[in-house]
C-alpha cells in the first residue's frame, strides 16, 4: 500500500513539474545583439467574416506598432488565394504541423499556426527570434518555386523547451508519454481486470508448483497485454476515422465528462457508505468463469491448460472493455488530436499497456516468487476512481473548450 | 453468544486482506462461539439465500439465531471489534 502511494506521488509530481515547465520560453533566450534587424514577413490567410481573424488582426496591429521590422500580408480566402491556402496547408501538414481546418492560418518564417490563440501565443517569440537570426521564409521560397527542404521548417519554440538538468526536451513527446503512463496506470488500477489474475494466483499458489505458476500466470498476463494492445490500436484507428468529423470531438468530450462524473460519484458513494470491497457485478458470469479457471488450473495437460488460459484472458479482457472504455477512448482521442505518426501511435500505446499491466505484474511477481499473495486493497481502486474521475473531467473539458491545449500548443 | 458467517471469494482482494483480520479478532474473542466461511462461487445456494448484495466480503453477525448486523468490505481490526461488539470486552 505504501509503495503505491509513492508511485502516485511520483506521477503527480512529474505531472505538476511538466505543467509548470511548459511555460513560455522567455525572450531573453533569443540572441539580442545590435546587428541590423531582419524584415519579418507574416502571411495571414483569413476570411472577411471570421471572428477569430478579426481578433488576430487586432493583435497584429499592436505588434506592428511594437516592432518596426515586421510586415503583415493578408490573403483573403477568395479567387486564386483559395488554391494558395490549400497548397500551404498541405505543405506544412506534410512537415508535421497542426494545420487544423479553419481560419486564420498564419505563416511566419518556417512555422505555421492554425487559429488565433495559438498564433497569439507564439508569434512574438518567433518575431524576436527572426529579427536577429537568419531564417527561411518558407512562404516566399515556395512562391519563388524553390525546393523546400525539411530543414527550412522551424519548430524550435513550439515543441521544444530548454529545462534545467533535462536540457532541450520535446513538449509533445514528453506530454504524450506522461499521459500514456498516467492514463494507462489509472486504467490498470481499476479492479475490473484484476480479479481474474487474483483468482488465478489464489488457485495456483496452493499447488506450490512455481513452474506452473510462472507459466500459466505469465501466459495470462502476456495474452492480456497483447490483446489489450490490439484493442487499443483498434480504438486509435476508430477514433482517427470518427475524429475527421469535429462533432465527435464534442461527443467524446461529453462522454469523458460523464464518465469522469460517474467515477467521482462512485468515489463519493464509497466514502459515504464506507464499503471498500470487491464488487460482484454479474454474479452468474463470474461464477461460470471461476469454475472454468478452477478446471484449467487442475488440468493435467499443460497444453490444454495454456490454451484455456489464453482463451479466458481474451474473453475476460473483452468483457471488461466496457468497464474501462473511458480511459482508452480518451487516450486514443488525444493521440488522434495530435496527429502523431503511426510509429508514435504504436509506441505510446505500448507505453500505455505497460503501465496498464504494471500493477498486475507487481502482484503476480510477488506471488510467483514468494508463493504468497499480496492483495491490493480496494481502497486504492477507490482513489483511482477519484483521480481518474478528476482527470477525465479535465480532459473532457479541454476537449470541448480548449482542444489546442491537448495539442500541447498552450 | 455470537455467531459470524463470512462470505468471501477466491478472486476478491478485499477478502484476502480481511480473512486474517476476522480470524485474529475471533481468535481473541470470548463471545464469538461459531465462525463459518462460505465461498461465493463454490457455496452458491447458501450464499444466494443470504442475499449479500454486490460487495464482498460480507460478515453477518448473529446473536443466537437472530441476525443483528452486517459488515461489508474492508475494515481495520479496531473497526471490526467495534462493529462485532467486542470493544468493551477484555481481549
Short mmCIF file of C-alpha atoms in Angstrom, two decimals:
data_model
loop_
_atom_site.label_atom_id
_atom_site.label_comp_id
_atom_site.label_asym_id
_atom_site.label_seq_id
_atom_site.Cartn_x
_atom_site.Cartn_y
_atom_site.Cartn_z
CA UNK A 1 0.00 0.00 0.00
CA UNK A 2 2.85 2.42 0.90
CA UNK A 3 4.65 1.63 -2.38
CA UNK A 4 1.56 2.54 -4.40
CA UNK A 5 1.31 5.84 -2.58
CA UNK A 6 4.91 6.59 -3.56
CA UNK A 7 4.18 5.76 -7.21
CA UNK A 8 1.12 8.00 -7.14
CA UNK A 9 3.03 10.89 -5.59
CA UNK A 10 5.87 10.49 -8.08
CA UNK A 11 3.43 10.61 -11.02
CA UNK A 12 1.64 13.68 -9.64
CA UNK A 13 4.94 15.47 -9.06
CA UNK A 14 6.04 14.61 -12.62
CA UNK A 15 2.73 15.95 -13.98
CA UNK A 16 2.96 19.11 -11.92
CA UNK A 17 6.59 19.60 -12.93
CA UNK A 18 5.75 19.26 -16.60
CA UNK A 19 2.69 21.53 -16.47
CA UNK A 20 4.77 24.19 -14.74
CA UNK A 21 7.70 23.71 -17.03
CA UNK A 22 5.51 24.10 -20.12
CA UNK A 23 5.72 27.81 -19.68
CA UNK A 24 6.84 30.24 -22.28
CA UNK A 25 10.44 30.33 -23.33
CA UNK A 26 11.47 33.76 -22.22
CA UNK A 27 12.51 36.22 -24.86
CA UNK A 28 15.96 36.53 -23.32
CA UNK A 29 16.78 33.09 -24.67
CA UNK A 30 16.85 34.73 -28.12
CA UNK A 31 20.09 36.47 -29.02
CA UNK A 32 19.51 40.28 -28.99
CA UNK A 33 22.64 41.81 -30.50
CA UNK A 34 22.99 45.26 -32.07
CA UNK A 35 23.24 43.79 -35.63
CA UNK A 36 20.77 45.03 -38.28
CA UNK A 37 17.18 43.84 -37.93
CA UNK A 38 15.80 41.34 -40.46
CA UNK A 39 12.48 42.13 -42.10
CA UNK A 40 9.98 39.55 -40.87
CA UNK A 41 7.02 38.91 -43.16
CA UNK A 42 3.83 37.47 -41.64
CA UNK A 43 1.34 35.92 -44.03
CA UNK A 44 -2.27 35.53 -42.84
CA UNK A 45 -4.97 33.57 -44.66
CA UNK A 46 -8.38 34.68 -43.48
CA UNK A 47 -11.98 35.34 -44.41
CA UNK A 48 -13.86 38.60 -44.22
CA UNK A 49 -16.40 37.41 -41.65
CA UNK A 50 -14.35 35.18 -39.38
CA UNK A 51 -14.38 36.39 -35.76
CA UNK A 52 -11.00 34.87 -34.86
CA UNK A 53 -9.45 36.53 -37.91
CA UNK A 54 -10.55 39.93 -36.61
CA UNK A 55 -9.12 39.09 -33.22
CA UNK A 56 -5.79 38.21 -34.79
CA UNK A 57 -5.81 41.34 -36.94
CA UNK A 58 -6.19 43.49 -33.81
CA UNK A 59 -3.27 41.67 -32.23
CA UNK A 60 -1.11 42.06 -35.35
CA UNK A 61 -1.82 45.78 -35.43
CA UNK A 62 -0.44 46.01 -31.92
CA UNK A 63 2.62 44.04 -32.99
CA UNK A 64 3.32 46.30 -35.96
CA UNK A 65 3.38 49.25 -33.59
CA UNK A 66 5.78 47.45 -31.30
CA UNK A 67 8.09 46.03 -33.98
CA UNK A 68 9.11 48.22 -36.91
CA UNK A 69 10.62 45.33 -38.86
CA UNK A 70 7.50 43.24 -39.42
CA UNK A 71 5.22 43.26 -42.46
CA UNK A 72 1.73 41.70 -42.31
CA UNK A 73 0.45 40.28 -45.61
CA UNK A 74 -3.27 39.44 -45.63
CA UNK A 75 -4.64 36.83 -48.01
CA UNK A 76 -8.42 36.66 -48.11
CA UNK A 77 -9.84 33.25 -48.93
CA UNK A 78 -11.05 34.26 -52.41
CA UNK A 79 -10.02 33.79 -56.02
CA UNK A 80 -6.53 32.34 -56.52
CA UNK A 81 -5.87 32.55 -52.77
CA UNK A 82 -8.11 29.51 -52.31
CA UNK A 83 -5.60 27.29 -54.09
CA UNK A 84 -2.70 29.03 -52.38
CA UNK A 85 -4.31 28.37 -48.97
CA UNK A 86 -4.71 24.66 -49.72
CA UNK A 87 -1.18 24.32 -51.02
CA UNK A 88 0.41 25.93 -47.98
CA UNK A 89 -1.82 23.92 -45.62
CA UNK A 90 -0.71 20.69 -47.31
CA UNK A 91 2.93 21.78 -47.30
CA UNK A 92 3.00 22.47 -43.58
CA UNK A 93 0.86 19.46 -42.69
CA UNK A 94 3.27 17.14 -44.51
CA UNK A 95 6.01 18.55 -42.34
CA UNK A 96 4.34 17.77 -39.05
CA UNK A 97 2.48 21.00 -38.31
CA UNK A 98 -1.03 21.01 -36.99
CA UNK A 99 -2.91 22.90 -39.65
CA UNK A 100 -6.44 22.44 -38.27
CA UNK A 101 -9.28 23.15 -40.66
CA UNK A 102 -10.23 26.79 -40.37
CA UNK A 103 -9.07 30.38 -40.26
CA UNK A 104 -6.92 32.29 -39.57
CA UNK A 105 -3.96 30.35 -40.89
CA UNK A 106 -0.70 32.22 -40.23
CA UNK A 107 2.75 31.62 -41.66
CA UNK A 108 5.95 33.28 -40.47
CA UNK A 109 9.43 32.09 -41.38
CA UNK A 110 9.43 28.31 -41.07
CA UNK A 111 6.38 27.90 -38.91
CA UNK A 112 2.61 27.98 -39.30
CA UNK A 113 -0.25 28.39 -36.83
CA UNK A 114 -3.88 27.41 -37.11
CA UNK A 115 -6.27 29.60 -35.17
CA UNK A 116 -5.74 32.91 -33.41
CA UNK A 117 -4.98 31.77 -29.84
CA UNK A 118 -2.05 29.61 -30.88
CA UNK A 119 -0.74 32.33 -33.20
CA UNK A 120 -1.02 34.97 -30.46
CA UNK A 121 0.87 32.67 -28.12
CA UNK A 122 3.85 32.08 -30.36
CA UNK A 123 4.13 34.89 -32.92
CA UNK A 124 6.06 37.34 -30.78
CA UNK A 125 8.64 34.71 -29.84
CA UNK A 126 9.32 33.92 -33.49
CA UNK A 127 9.44 37.60 -34.44
CA UNK A 128 12.04 38.22 -31.77
CA UNK A 129 13.98 35.18 -32.89
CA UNK A 130 13.88 36.05 -36.59
CA UNK A 131 14.64 39.72 -36.03
CA UNK A 132 18.25 38.94 -35.19
CA UNK A 133 18.72 35.43 -36.53
CA UNK A 134 18.75 34.08 -40.07
CA UNK A 135 15.66 32.18 -41.02
CA UNK A 136 13.98 30.72 -44.07
CA UNK A 137 10.83 32.47 -45.29
CA UNK A 138 9.10 29.30 -46.45
CA UNK A 139 6.16 31.22 -47.90
CA UNK A 140 8.40 33.33 -50.10
CA UNK A 141 10.63 30.40 -51.05
CA UNK A 142 7.58 28.42 -52.14
CA UNK A 143 6.29 31.41 -54.07
CA UNK A 144 9.62 31.64 -55.90
CA UNK A 145 9.23 27.99 -56.91
CA UNK A 146 12.32 26.93 -54.99
CA UNK A 147 12.55 23.46 -53.47
CA UNK A 148 11.52 23.41 -49.81
CA UNK A 149 13.75 21.30 -47.55
CA UNK A 150 12.74 19.80 -44.19
CA UNK A 151 15.40 21.93 -42.51
CA UNK A 152 13.61 25.09 -43.70
CA UNK A 153 10.85 24.40 -41.18
CA UNK A 154 11.28 25.60 -37.63
CA UNK A 155 9.62 24.08 -34.59
CA UNK A 156 12.28 25.26 -32.22
CA UNK A 157 9.91 27.14 -29.99
CA UNK A 158 6.62 25.31 -30.41
CA UNK A 159 7.70 21.90 -29.45
CA UNK A 160 10.92 22.30 -27.62
CA UNK A 161 11.70 23.83 -24.25
CA UNK A 162 15.00 24.17 -22.52
CA UNK A 163 14.82 22.74 -18.99
CA UNK A 164 17.50 22.75 -16.29
CA UNK A 165 19.04 19.31 -15.87
CA UNK A 166 16.97 17.75 -18.69
CA UNK A 167 18.18 20.27 -21.34
CA UNK A 168 16.08 20.61 -24.52
CA UNK A 169 13.00 18.35 -24.39
CA UNK A 170 10.17 17.96 -26.85
CA UNK A 171 6.97 19.06 -25.10
CA UNK A 172 4.68 16.91 -27.19
CA UNK A 173 6.64 13.69 -26.83
CA UNK A 174 7.08 14.08 -23.08
CA UNK A 175 3.50 15.17 -22.51
CA UNK A 176 2.05 12.33 -24.58
CA UNK A 177 4.33 9.87 -22.81
CA UNK A 178 3.21 11.18 -19.43
CA UNK A 179 -0.44 10.94 -20.44
CA UNK A 180 0.14 7.36 -21.65
CA UNK A 181 1.73 6.49 -18.29
CA UNK A 182 -0.91 8.14 -16.10
CA UNK A 183 -3.99 7.02 -18.03
CA UNK A 184 -2.55 3.54 -18.51
CA UNK A 185 -1.77 3.25 -14.78
CA UNK A 186 -5.21 4.51 -13.73
CA UNK A 187 -6.88 2.22 -16.28
CA UNK A 188 -4.96 -0.72 -14.86
CA UNK A 189 -5.74 0.00 -11.23
CA UNK A 190 -9.45 -0.43 -11.74
CA UNK A 191 -10.46 -3.83 -10.34
CA UNK A 192 -12.33 -4.98 -13.45
CA UNK A 193 -9.38 -6.78 -14.95
CA UNK A 194 -7.52 -7.61 -11.73
CA UNK A 195 -9.98 -10.14 -10.28
CA UNK A 196 -9.12 -12.86 -12.76
CA UNK A 197 -5.41 -12.58 -12.01
CA UNK A 198 -6.10 -12.78 -8.27
CA UNK A 199 -8.30 -15.84 -8.90
CA UNK A 200 -5.58 -17.49 -10.96
CA UNK A 201 -2.90 -16.78 -8.37
CA UNK A 202 -5.12 -17.87 -5.47
CA UNK A 203 -5.77 -21.19 -7.20
CA UNK A 204 -2.17 -21.72 -8.33
CA UNK A 205 -0.38 -20.93 -5.06
CA UNK A 206 -1.71 -24.00 -3.19
CA UNK A 207 -0.17 -26.18 -5.93
CA UNK A 208 3.25 -24.82 -4.76
CA UNK A 209 4.36 -25.55 -8.35
CA UNK A 210 6.42 -22.45 -9.23
CA UNK A 211 6.96 -23.51 -12.82
CA UNK A 212 3.22 -23.88 -13.38
CA UNK A 213 2.55 -20.54 -11.69
CA UNK A 214 5.05 -18.69 -13.88
CA UNK A 215 3.80 -20.47 -16.99
CA UNK A 216 0.04 -20.07 -16.55
CA UNK A 217 0.15 -16.72 -14.78
CA UNK A 218 2.73 -15.35 -17.20
CA UNK A 219 0.69 -16.56 -20.19
CA UNK A 220 -2.41 -14.91 -18.80
CA UNK A 221 -0.61 -11.57 -18.38
CA UNK A 222 1.12 -11.75 -21.74
CA UNK A 223 -2.15 -12.58 -23.52
CA UNK A 224 -3.95 -9.81 -21.69
CA UNK A 225 -1.22 -7.36 -22.69
CA UNK A 226 -1.20 -8.37 -26.37
CA UNK A 227 -4.99 -8.43 -26.56
CA UNK A 228 -5.35 -5.07 -24.83
CA UNK A 229 -2.69 -3.61 -27.14
CA UNK A 230 -4.64 -4.79 -30.20
CA UNK A 231 -7.87 -3.41 -28.74
CA UNK A 232 -6.15 -0.08 -28.04
CA UNK A 233 -4.89 0.16 -31.63
CA UNK A 234 -8.47 -0.56 -32.69
CA UNK A 235 -9.66 2.33 -30.54
CA UNK A 236 -6.98 4.62 -32.00
CA UNK A 237 -7.92 3.75 -35.58
CA UNK A 238 -11.64 4.11 -34.85
CA UNK A 239 -11.14 7.49 -33.21
CA UNK A 240 -8.96 8.70 -36.10
CA UNK A 241 -11.75 7.87 -38.51
CA UNK A 242 -14.54 9.46 -36.48
CA UNK A 243 -12.30 12.36 -35.49
CA UNK A 244 -12.46 13.61 -39.08
CA UNK A 245 -15.85 14.97 -38.05
CA UNK A 246 -15.19 17.51 -35.29
CA UNK A 247 -18.65 16.77 -33.85
CA UNK A 248 -17.14 13.56 -32.50
CA UNK A 249 -14.60 15.56 -30.54
CA UNK A 250 -17.60 17.08 -28.79
CA UNK A 251 -19.27 13.70 -28.27
CA UNK A 252 -16.09 12.19 -26.83
CA UNK A 253 -15.62 15.26 -24.65
CA UNK A 254 -19.14 14.87 -23.25
CA UNK A 255 -18.54 11.12 -22.81
CA UNK A 256 -15.35 11.90 -20.86
CA UNK A 257 -17.17 14.35 -18.61
CA UNK A 258 -19.98 11.85 -17.93
CA UNK A 259 -17.51 9.01 -17.25
CA UNK A 260 -15.43 11.27 -15.02
CA UNK A 261 -18.57 12.32 -13.18
CA UNK A 262 -19.61 8.68 -12.72
CA UNK A 263 -16.15 7.81 -11.33
CA UNK A 264 -16.42 10.67 -8.85
CA UNK A 265 -19.92 9.51 -7.91
CA UNK A 266 -18.56 6.00 -7.22
CA UNK A 267 -15.80 7.50 -5.08
CA UNK A 268 -18.17 9.67 -3.06
CA UNK A 269 -20.59 6.76 -2.61
CA UNK A 270 -17.84 4.51 -1.29
CA UNK A 271 -16.64 7.24 1.09
CA UNK A 272 -20.15 7.76 2.45
CA UNK A 273 -21.03 4.07 2.68
CA UNK A 274 -17.54 3.09 3.87
CA UNK A 275 -17.77 -0.13 1.86
CA UNK A 276 -14.39 -0.66 0.20
CA UNK A 277 -14.79 -4.15 -1.12
CA UNK A 278 -14.94 -6.28 -4.25
CA UNK A 279 -17.85 -5.51 -6.49
CA UNK A 280 -19.87 -8.54 -7.55
CA UNK A 281 -21.03 -7.45 -10.98
CA UNK A 282 -22.79 -10.15 -12.96
CA UNK A 283 -22.56 -12.97 -10.40
CA UNK A 284 -23.58 -15.69 -12.87
CA UNK A 285 -20.86 -14.78 -15.38
CA UNK A 286 -18.25 -14.55 -12.62
CA UNK A 287 -19.18 -17.95 -11.25
CA UNK A 288 -19.02 -19.55 -14.70
CA UNK A 289 -15.57 -18.11 -15.37
CA UNK A 290 -14.36 -19.07 -11.90
CA UNK A 291 -15.43 -22.68 -12.39
CA UNK A 292 -13.76 -22.81 -15.79
CA UNK A 293 -10.47 -21.46 -14.44
CA UNK A 294 -10.57 -23.86 -11.50
CA UNK A 295 -10.91 -26.65 -14.02
CA UNK A 296 -7.98 -25.35 -16.07
CA UNK A 297 -5.67 -25.00 -13.07
CA UNK A 298 -6.29 -28.64 -12.18
CA UNK A 299 -5.98 -29.74 -15.82
CA UNK A 300 -3.32 -32.47 -16.21
CA UNK A 301 -2.35 -31.49 -19.78
CA UNK A 302 -0.34 -28.27 -19.63
CA UNK A 303 -1.17 -27.52 -23.27
CA UNK A 304 -4.92 -27.68 -22.67
CA UNK A 305 -4.43 -25.52 -19.59
CA UNK A 306 -2.40 -22.97 -21.58
CA UNK A 307 -4.92 -22.91 -24.40
CA UNK A 308 -7.73 -22.42 -21.92
CA UNK A 309 -5.90 -19.63 -20.10
CA UNK A 310 -5.26 -17.79 -23.35
CA UNK A 311 -8.92 -18.06 -24.30
CA UNK A 312 -10.08 -16.93 -20.86
CA UNK A 313 -7.66 -13.98 -20.92
CA UNK A 314 -9.14 -12.84 -24.22
CA UNK A 315 -12.75 -13.31 -23.08
CA UNK A 316 -12.22 -11.53 -19.78
CA UNK A 317 -10.40 -8.58 -21.30
CA UNK A 318 -13.13 -8.32 -23.91
CA UNK A 319 -15.87 -8.35 -21.22
CA UNK A 320 -14.00 -5.85 -19.09
CA UNK A 321 -13.51 -3.50 -22.06
CA UNK A 322 -16.81 -1.87 -21.33
CA UNK A 323 -15.83 -1.46 -17.71
CA UNK A 324 -12.81 0.62 -18.60
CA UNK A 325 -13.68 2.01 -22.03
CA UNK A 326 -13.34 5.55 -20.77
CA UNK A 327 -9.57 5.77 -20.47
CA UNK A 328 -8.64 4.02 -23.74
CA UNK A 329 -11.10 6.16 -25.66
CA UNK A 330 -9.72 9.34 -24.13
CA UNK A 331 -6.15 8.32 -24.78
CA UNK A 332 -6.92 7.42 -28.38
CA UNK A 333 -8.60 10.74 -28.82
CA UNK A 334 -5.56 12.64 -27.55
CA UNK A 335 -3.33 10.74 -29.97
CA UNK A 336 -5.71 11.50 -32.82
CA UNK A 337 -5.87 15.20 -31.96
CA UNK A 338 -2.07 15.35 -32.01
CA UNK A 339 -1.91 13.74 -35.47
CA UNK A 340 1.04 11.57 -34.36
CA UNK A 341 2.71 9.24 -36.81
CA UNK A 342 1.78 5.55 -36.89
CA UNK A 343 5.10 4.65 -35.31
CA UNK A 344 4.45 7.14 -32.49
CA UNK A 345 0.92 5.78 -32.07
CA UNK A 346 2.24 2.27 -31.58
CA UNK A 347 4.98 3.41 -29.19
CA UNK A 348 2.63 5.44 -26.99
CA UNK A 349 0.10 2.58 -27.00
CA UNK A 350 2.78 0.12 -25.89
CA UNK A 351 3.74 2.54 -23.10
CA UNK A 352 0.05 2.77 -22.11
CA UNK A 353 -0.35 -1.02 -21.99
CA UNK A 354 2.86 -1.48 -19.98
CA UNK A 355 1.55 0.85 -17.29
CA UNK A 356 -1.93 -0.69 -17.61
CA UNK A 357 -0.41 -4.03 -16.62
CA UNK A 358 2.22 -2.77 -14.17
CA UNK A 359 0.13 -3.36 -11.04
CA UNK A 360 -0.79 -6.84 -12.28
CA UNK A 361 2.90 -7.58 -12.94
CA UNK A 362 3.83 -6.45 -9.41
CA UNK A 363 1.14 -8.56 -7.74
CA UNK A 364 1.98 -11.57 -9.91
CA UNK A 365 5.76 -11.26 -9.49
CA UNK A 366 5.44 -11.10 -5.69
CA UNK A 367 3.07 -14.08 -5.66
CA UNK A 368 5.13 -16.21 -8.04
CA UNK A 369 8.38 -15.57 -6.22
CA UNK A 370 7.12 -15.76 -2.62
CA UNK A 371 4.16 -18.13 -3.13
CA UNK A 372 2.18 -15.64 -1.05
CA UNK A 373 -0.45 -13.35 -2.37
CA UNK A 374 -0.03 -9.62 -1.69
CA UNK A 375 -3.54 -8.37 -2.27
CA UNK A 376 -4.04 -4.77 -3.36
CA UNK A 377 -6.66 -3.15 -1.18
CA UNK A 378 -9.80 -1.90 -2.88
CA UNK A 379 -9.20 1.39 -1.12
CA UNK A 380 -6.67 2.02 -3.87
CA UNK A 381 -9.24 1.46 -6.57
CA UNK A 382 -11.43 3.90 -4.68
CA UNK A 383 -8.73 6.56 -5.05
CA UNK A 384 -8.26 5.59 -8.69
CA UNK A 385 -11.93 6.43 -9.15
CA UNK A 386 -11.24 9.82 -7.58
CA UNK A 387 -8.08 10.64 -9.55
CA UNK A 388 -9.34 9.02 -12.73
CA UNK A 389 -12.61 10.90 -12.40
CA UNK A 390 -10.87 14.25 -11.97
CA UNK A 391 -8.51 13.63 -14.89
CA UNK A 392 -11.36 12.56 -17.15
CA UNK A 393 -13.36 15.64 -16.22
CA UNK A 394 -10.39 17.87 -17.00
CA UNK A 395 -9.64 16.13 -20.30
CA UNK A 396 -13.32 16.24 -21.26
CA UNK A 397 -13.48 19.98 -20.60
CA UNK A 398 -10.24 20.52 -22.53
CA UNK A 399 -11.63 18.54 -25.46
CA UNK A 400 -14.78 20.58 -25.54
CA UNK A 401 -13.41 24.06 -24.93
CA UNK A 402 -9.60 24.10 -25.33
CA UNK A 403 -8.66 21.32 -27.80
CA UNK A 404 -5.46 23.15 -28.76
CA UNK A 405 -4.16 22.63 -25.21
CA UNK A 406 -4.44 18.89 -25.83
CA UNK A 407 -2.29 19.52 -28.87
CA UNK A 408 0.24 20.89 -26.39
CA UNK A 409 0.22 24.31 -28.02
CA UNK A 410 -0.64 26.27 -24.95
CA UNK B 1 -23.20 -15.99 22.28
CA UNK B 2 -22.36 -14.64 18.83
CA UNK B 3 -22.04 -16.39 15.52
CA UNK B 4 -20.35 -14.98 12.40
CA UNK B 5 -20.96 -16.06 8.82
CA UNK B 6 -18.32 -14.70 6.43
CA UNK B 7 -18.84 -14.75 2.65
CA UNK B 8 -15.70 -14.38 0.55
CA UNK B 9 -14.43 -15.20 -2.93
CA UNK B 10 -11.11 -16.57 -4.12
CA UNK B 11 -10.75 -13.77 -6.66
CA UNK B 12 -11.52 -10.96 -4.22
CA UNK B 13 -8.54 -8.92 -2.97
CA UNK B 14 -10.51 -7.38 -0.11
CA UNK B 15 -11.40 -10.90 1.05
CA UNK B 16 -7.72 -11.87 1.07
CA UNK B 17 -7.00 -8.80 3.18
CA UNK B 18 -9.94 -9.26 5.57
CA UNK B 19 -9.83 -13.02 6.25
CA UNK B 20 -6.78 -12.85 8.59
CA UNK B 21 -8.27 -9.84 10.37
CA UNK B 22 -11.51 -11.69 11.13
CA UNK B 23 -9.59 -14.77 12.29
CA UNK B 24 -7.43 -12.65 14.60
CA UNK B 25 -10.40 -10.85 16.15
CA UNK B 26 -12.33 -14.10 16.64
CA UNK B 27 -9.31 -15.97 17.98
CA UNK B 28 -9.00 -13.42 20.81
CA UNK B 29 -12.74 -13.20 21.48
CA UNK B 30 -14.68 -14.88 24.29
CA UNK B 31 -18.10 -14.11 22.80
CA UNK B 32 -17.94 -15.41 19.25
CA UNK B 33 -18.57 -19.12 19.53
CA UNK B 34 -19.13 -20.02 15.89
CA UNK B 35 -17.48 -18.84 12.68
CA UNK B 36 -18.40 -20.14 9.24
CA UNK B 37 -16.88 -19.03 5.95
CA UNK B 38 -18.63 -19.64 2.64
CA UNK B 39 -17.22 -19.19 -0.85
CA UNK B 40 -19.23 -17.02 -3.19
CA UNK B 41 -18.67 -19.39 -6.11
CA UNK B 42 -18.49 -22.84 -4.54
CA UNK B 43 -21.30 -22.41 -1.97
CA UNK B 44 -23.73 -20.77 -4.38
CA UNK B 45 -27.00 -21.99 -2.81
CA UNK B 46 -26.14 -20.98 0.73
CA UNK B 47 -24.72 -17.63 -0.34
CA UNK B 48 -27.69 -16.72 -2.51
CA UNK B 49 -30.06 -17.35 0.43
CA UNK B 50 -28.11 -14.84 2.48
CA UNK B 51 -28.84 -12.09 -0.07
CA UNK B 52 -25.46 -10.45 0.36
CA UNK B 53 -25.75 -7.63 -2.22
CA UNK B 54 -22.95 -6.75 -4.64
CA UNK B 55 -19.93 -6.19 -2.37
CA UNK B 56 -17.52 -8.67 -0.79
CA UNK B 57 -16.52 -9.68 1.82
CA UNK B 58 -19.70 -9.69 3.85
CA UNK B 59 -19.80 -10.77 7.50
CA UNK B 60 -23.22 -11.46 9.00
CA UNK B 61 -23.32 -11.24 12.81
CA UNK B 62 -25.87 -13.37 14.66
CA UNK B 63 -26.84 -13.15 18.30
CA UNK B 64 -28.08 -16.65 18.86
CA UNK B 65 -30.08 -17.35 15.72
CA UNK B 66 -31.07 -13.76 15.08
CA UNK B 67 -29.10 -11.61 12.60
CA UNK B 68 -28.05 -8.38 14.29
CA UNK B 69 -25.77 -6.71 11.77
CA UNK B 70 -23.63 -6.98 8.64
CA UNK B 71 -20.10 -5.81 7.98
CA UNK B 72 -19.35 -5.08 4.31
CA UNK B 73 -15.94 -4.55 2.74
CA UNK B 74 -12.58 -3.70 4.25
CA UNK B 75 -12.33 -2.62 7.89
CA UNK B 76 -9.44 -2.18 10.27
CA UNK B 77 -9.17 -4.56 13.21
CA UNK B 78 -10.32 -1.90 15.64
CA UNK B 79 -13.32 -1.12 13.46
CA UNK B 80 -14.12 -4.85 13.39
CA UNK B 81 -14.02 -5.09 17.17
CA UNK B 82 -16.45 -2.21 17.45
CA UNK B 83 -18.77 -3.48 14.73
CA UNK B 84 -18.89 -7.01 16.14
CA UNK B 85 -19.45 -5.52 19.60
CA UNK B 86 -16.32 -6.77 21.28
CA UNK B 87 -14.93 -3.38 22.24
CA UNK B 88 -15.64 -3.34 25.98
CA UNK B 89 -14.65 -6.91 26.45
CA UNK B 90 -11.30 -7.72 27.81
CA UNK B 91 -9.42 -9.25 24.80
#
